[in-house]
Amino acid sequence: MTPAHHLPEELMLAYAAGLLGRAGSVFVESHLALCPVCRVRLALLEDLGGSLIEREAGSVLSRVTVESVLAASERDGAPAPPHARAGHRCPIMDVPRPLARVLPEAMAAEAWQVDVDGLLYYTLDVSDEQCSVRLLRATKAVVEPLHVHEGIETVLVLHGGFAAEGDRYDRGDVAVWDESVQHSPAFDAGTLCLCMITIPGAIRVAADGPRPHD
Ligand SMILES: [Zn+2]
């Protein structure tokens, strides 16, 4: 199923211009592996070339829709690019290959830290001073306490899904929350939910209670 929530334009531009560090690149490439729409958006950006990107990017990206991509792929029968193939085996479950490449061969159970009851996180080695990249794993239906980040948090759903701020996020979907958005995602019951998140800066808890992914 094609994701409904995509990479924001600024993130696509930064990636296309080679401005993202390793952590951000792994995030972007993992979404690309799951999303034919954003693969086309990126290809169009790359065709524009560096000097034209800023001037033309908005109009190019806005022309790419789910319908146009599906119509083009049916017409052309074009194979997906190498980075587009998902389904690489990792110690937890199948994840996109760009993410699988940076996972350790063995993920010790004790390396998973408790966020709140039912929610565990694992900090990836590609994290740096500007950006922490984590896997977030919900083992039961759980709602994170309302909180807000200093900077922009991005979330990519790898398995299962969650609801937040009136929207629904499933496999391949990207959620983006800046410091103006208090959020309290509710992870699904009955399925193992796995997300990749990038978090810059600190977290402020908006209500009494445990600190989410502190
Ligand atoms: Zn996308």
CSV table of C-alpha atoms and ligand atoms in Angstrom, one decimal:
chain,number,residue,atom,x,y,z
A,1,MET,CA,0.0,0.0,0.0
A,2,THR,CA,1.3,3.4,-0.9
A,3,PRO,CA,1.9,5.6,2.1
A,4,ALA,CA,-0.4,8.5,2.7
A,5,HIS,CA,2.0,10.8,4.6
A,6,HIS,CA,5.2,11.7,2.8
A,7,LEU,CA,8.6,13.3,3.4
A,8,PRO,CA,8.3,17.0,3.8
A,9,GLU,CA,9.6,19.2,1.0
A,10,GLU,CA,12.4,20.7,3.0
A,11,LEU,CA,13.7,17.2,4.0
A,12,MET,CA,13.6,16.0,0.3
A,13,LEU,CA,15.5,19.2,-0.8
A,14,ALA,CA,18.2,18.7,1.9
A,15,TYR,CA,18.6,15.1,0.9
A,16,ALA,CA,18.8,15.9,-2.8
A,17,ALA,CA,21.4,18.6,-2.1
A,18,GLY,CA,23.5,16.2,0.0
A,19,LEU,CA,23.0,18.3,3.1
A,20,LEU,CA,21.8,15.5,5.4
A,21,GLY,CA,24.1,13.7,7.7
A,22,ARG,CA,24.1,9.9,8.0
A,23,ALA,CA,21.3,9.8,10.4
A,24,GLY,CA,18.9,11.9,8.3
A,25,SER,CA,19.9,10.0,5.2
A,26,VAL,CA,19.0,6.7,6.7
A,27,PHE,CA,15.6,8.0,7.6
A,28,VAL,CA,14.9,9.5,4.2
A,29,GLU,CA,16.2,6.4,2.3
A,30,SER,CA,14.1,4.1,4.5
A,31,HIS,CA,11.0,6.0,3.5
A,32,LEU,CA,12.0,6.0,-0.1
A,33,ALA,CA,12.3,2.2,0.0
A,34,LEU,CA,8.6,2.0,1.0
A,35,CYS,CA,7.2,4.9,-1.1
A,36,PRO,CA,7.0,5.1,-4.9
A,37,VAL,CA,5.6,8.6,-4.8
A,38,CYS,CA,8.7,10.0,-3.0
A,39,ARG,CA,11.0,8.1,-5.3
A,40,VAL,CA,9.5,9.9,-8.2
A,41,ARG,CA,9.7,13.3,-6.3
A,42,LEU,CA,13.4,12.7,-5.7
A,43,ALA,CA,14.1,11.7,-9.3
A,44,LEU,CA,12.4,14.9,-10.5
A,45,LEU,CA,14.5,17.0,-8.0
A,46,GLU,CA,17.7,15.3,-9.1
A,47,ASP,CA,16.8,16.0,-12.8
A,48,LEU,CA,16.5,19.6,-12.0
A,49,GLY,CA,20.1,20.0,-10.9
A,50,GLY,CA,21.5,22.0,-8.1
A,51,SER,CA,21.0,25.6,-9.3
A,52,LEU,CA,17.4,25.1,-10.2
A,53,ILE,CA,16.3,23.2,-7.2
A,54,GLU,CA,15.4,26.1,-5.0
A,55,ARG,CA,13.4,28.0,-7.7
A,56,GLU,CA,11.6,25.0,-9.2
A,57,ALA,CA,11.2,22.5,-6.4
A,58,GLY,CA,7.9,23.6,-5.1
A,59,SER,CA,6.1,23.3,-8.4
A,60,VAL,CA,7.8,20.0,-9.3
A,61,LEU,CA,6.9,18.3,-6.0
A,62,SER,CA,3.4,19.5,-6.1
A,63,ARG,CA,2.8,17.8,-9.5
A,64,VAL,CA,3.6,14.4,-8.1
A,65,THR,CA,0.6,12.6,-6.7
A,66,VAL,CA,-0.1,9.0,-5.8
A,67,GLU,CA,-2.4,8.8,-8.9
A,68,SER,CA,0.3,10.1,-11.3
A,69,VAL,CA,2.9,7.8,-10.0
A,70,LEU,CA,0.7,4.7,-10.1
A,71,ALA,CA,-0.5,5.6,-13.6
A,72,ALA,CA,3.1,6.1,-14.8
A,73,SER,CA,4.3,2.8,-13.3
A,74,GLU,CA,1.4,0.9,-14.9
A,75,ARG,CA,2.2,2.5,-18.2
A,76,ASP,CA,6.0,2.1,-18.2
A,77,GLY,CA,6.3,-1.1,-16.1
A,78,ALA,CA,9.5,0.4,-14.8
A,79,PRO,CA,11.4,-1.6,-12.2
A,80,ALA,CA,12.0,0.0,-8.8
A,81,PRO,CA,15.4,1.5,-8.3
A,82,PRO,CA,17.9,-0.5,-6.2
A,83,HIS,CA,17.2,1.4,-3.0
A,84,ALA,CA,13.5,0.9,-3.5
A,85,ARG,CA,13.4,-2.8,-2.6
A,86,ALA,CA,12.1,-3.3,0.9
A,87,GLY,CA,12.1,-6.5,2.9
A,88,HIS,CA,15.6,-7.0,4.2
A,89,ARG,CA,15.8,-9.3,7.2
A,90,CYS,CA,17.0,-7.7,10.4
A,91,PRO,CA,17.2,-9.1,13.9
A,92,ILE,CA,13.7,-7.8,14.8
A,93,MET,CA,11.7,-8.3,11.6
A,94,ASP,CA,11.8,-7.2,8.0
A,95,VAL,CA,12.8,-3.5,7.7
A,96,PRO,CA,13.9,-1.4,4.7
A,97,ARG,CA,17.4,-2.2,3.5
A,98,PRO,CA,18.9,1.3,4.3
A,99,LEU,CA,17.9,0.8,7.9
A,100,ALA,CA,18.9,-2.9,8.0
A,101,ARG,CA,22.4,-1.9,6.8
A,102,VAL,CA,23.0,0.2,10.0
A,103,LEU,CA,21.6,-2.3,12.5
A,104,PRO,CA,23.9,-4.5,14.5
A,105,GLU,CA,23.8,-8.2,13.8
A,106,ALA,CA,22.5,-8.9,17.3
A,107,MET,CA,20.3,-6.5,19.2
A,108,ALA,CA,20.6,-7.5,22.9
A,109,ALA,CA,17.3,-7.3,24.8
A,110,GLU,CA,18.9,-5.1,27.5
A,111,ALA,CA,19.8,-2.5,24.9
A,112,TRP,CA,16.1,-1.7,24.5
A,113,GLN,CA,15.2,0.9,27.1
A,114,VAL,CA,11.8,1.5,28.6
A,115,ASP,CA,10.1,4.7,27.4
A,116,VAL,CA,6.8,4.2,29.1
A,117,ASP,CA,5.1,0.9,30.0
A,118,GLY,CA,4.7,-1.1,26.8
A,119,LEU,CA,7.0,1.1,24.7
A,120,LEU,CA,10.7,0.4,24.2
A,121,TYR,CA,13.4,2.3,22.3
A,122,TYR,CA,16.8,1.5,20.9
A,123,THR,CA,19.3,4.2,19.9
A,124,LEU,CA,21.1,3.5,16.7
A,125,ASP,CA,24.8,4.0,16.1
A,126,VAL,CA,24.2,6.5,13.3
A,127,SER,CA,23.0,9.0,15.9
A,128,ASP,CA,25.1,12.1,16.2
A,129,GLU,CA,25.1,15.4,18.3
A,130,GLN,CA,22.5,17.0,16.1
A,131,CYS,CA,20.2,14.0,15.7
A,132,SER,CA,19.3,11.0,17.6
A,133,VAL,CA,17.9,8.0,15.6
A,134,ARG,CA,15.9,5.4,17.5
A,135,LEU,CA,13.7,2.5,16.9
A,136,LEU,CA,10.5,2.7,18.9
A,137,ARG,CA,8.7,-0.6,19.6
A,138,ALA,CA,5.3,-0.8,21.1
A,139,THR,CA,4.5,-4.3,22.5
A,140,LYS,CA,0.9,-3.5,23.4
A,141,ALA,CA,-1.7,-0.7,22.9
A,142,VAL,CA,-0.1,2.3,24.6
A,143,VAL,CA,-0.5,6.0,24.5
A,144,GLU,CA,2.5,8.3,25.0
A,145,PRO,CA,2.1,11.2,27.4
A,146,LEU,CA,1.4,14.5,25.7
A,147,HIS,CA,4.8,16.1,24.9
A,148,VAL,CA,6.6,18.5,22.6
A,149,HIS,CA,10.2,18.6,21.2
A,150,GLU,CA,12.7,21.4,20.8
A,151,GLY,CA,13.2,21.0,17.1
A,152,ILE,CA,11.5,18.7,14.6
A,153,GLU,CA,10.7,15.1,15.3
A,154,THR,CA,10.2,12.8,12.4
A,155,VAL,CA,8.6,9.3,12.6
A,156,LEU,CA,8.5,6.6,10.0
A,157,VAL,CA,6.2,3.6,10.6
A,158,LEU,CA,7.9,0.3,9.8
A,159,HIS,CA,5.2,-2.1,11.1
A,160,GLY,CA,1.8,-1.6,12.7
A,161,GLY,CA,0.7,1.9,13.1
A,162,PHE,CA,-0.6,4.7,15.4
A,163,ALA,CA,-3.1,7.5,15.6
A,164,ALA,CA,-2.0,11.1,16.5
A,165,GLU,CA,-3.5,14.5,16.4
A,166,GLY,CA,-6.5,13.3,14.3
A,167,ASP,CA,-4.4,11.5,11.7
A,168,ARG,CA,-3.7,7.8,11.1
A,169,TYR,CA,-0.2,6.5,10.3
A,170,ASP,CA,0.6,3.1,8.9
A,171,ARG,CA,3.5,1.3,7.3
A,172,GLY,CA,5.6,3.8,5.3
A,173,ASP,CA,3.9,6.9,6.6
A,174,VAL,CA,6.0,9.8,7.9
A,175,ALA,CA,4.8,12.0,10.8
A,176,VAL,CA,6.5,15.4,11.3
A,177,TRP,CA,6.0,17.3,14.5
A,178,ASP,CA,7.8,20.6,15.1
A,179,GLU,CA,8.0,22.5,18.4
A,180,SER,CA,4.6,24.0,18.0
A,181,VAL,CA,2.8,20.6,18.0
A,182,GLN,CA,2.0,18.9,21.3
A,183,HIS,CA,1.4,15.2,20.4
A,184,SER,CA,0.4,12.0,22.2
A,185,PRO,CA,0.5,9.1,19.7
A,186,ALA,CA,-1.7,6.1,20.5
A,187,PHE,CA,0.0,2.9,19.2
A,188,ASP,CA,-2.1,0.0,18.0
A,189,ALA,CA,-3.2,-3.0,20.0
A,190,GLY,CA,-2.8,-6.5,18.8
A,191,THR,CA,0.2,-6.0,16.5
A,192,LEU,CA,3.8,-5.3,17.1
A,193,CYS,CA,4.4,-1.7,16.1
A,194,LEU,CA,7.9,-0.6,15.1
A,195,CYS,CA,8.9,3.0,14.1
A,196,MET,CA,12.1,4.8,13.4
A,197,ILE,CA,12.3,8.3,14.9
A,198,THR,CA,14.7,11.2,14.6
A,199,ILE,CA,14.8,13.6,17.5
A,200,PRO,CA,16.9,16.8,17.7
A,201,GLY,CA,17.3,18.6,21.0
A,202,ALA,CA,15.4,18.1,24.2
A,203,ILE,CA,11.9,17.0,25.0
A,204,ARG,CA,9.4,19.0,27.2
A,205,VAL,CA,6.6,17.0,28.8
A,206,ALA,CA,3.3,18.8,28.6
A,207,ALA,CA,1.6,17.0,31.4
A,208,ASP,CA,2.6,15.2,34.6
A,209,GLY,CA,3.7,11.7,34.0
A,210,PRO,CA,6.6,9.7,32.6
A,211,ARG,CA,8.9,11.3,30.1
A,212,PRO,CA,8.5,9.8,26.6
A,213,HIS,CA,11.7,8.7,25.0
A,214,ASP,CA,13.9,10.8,27.3
B,1,ZN,ZN,6.5,9.3,0.3
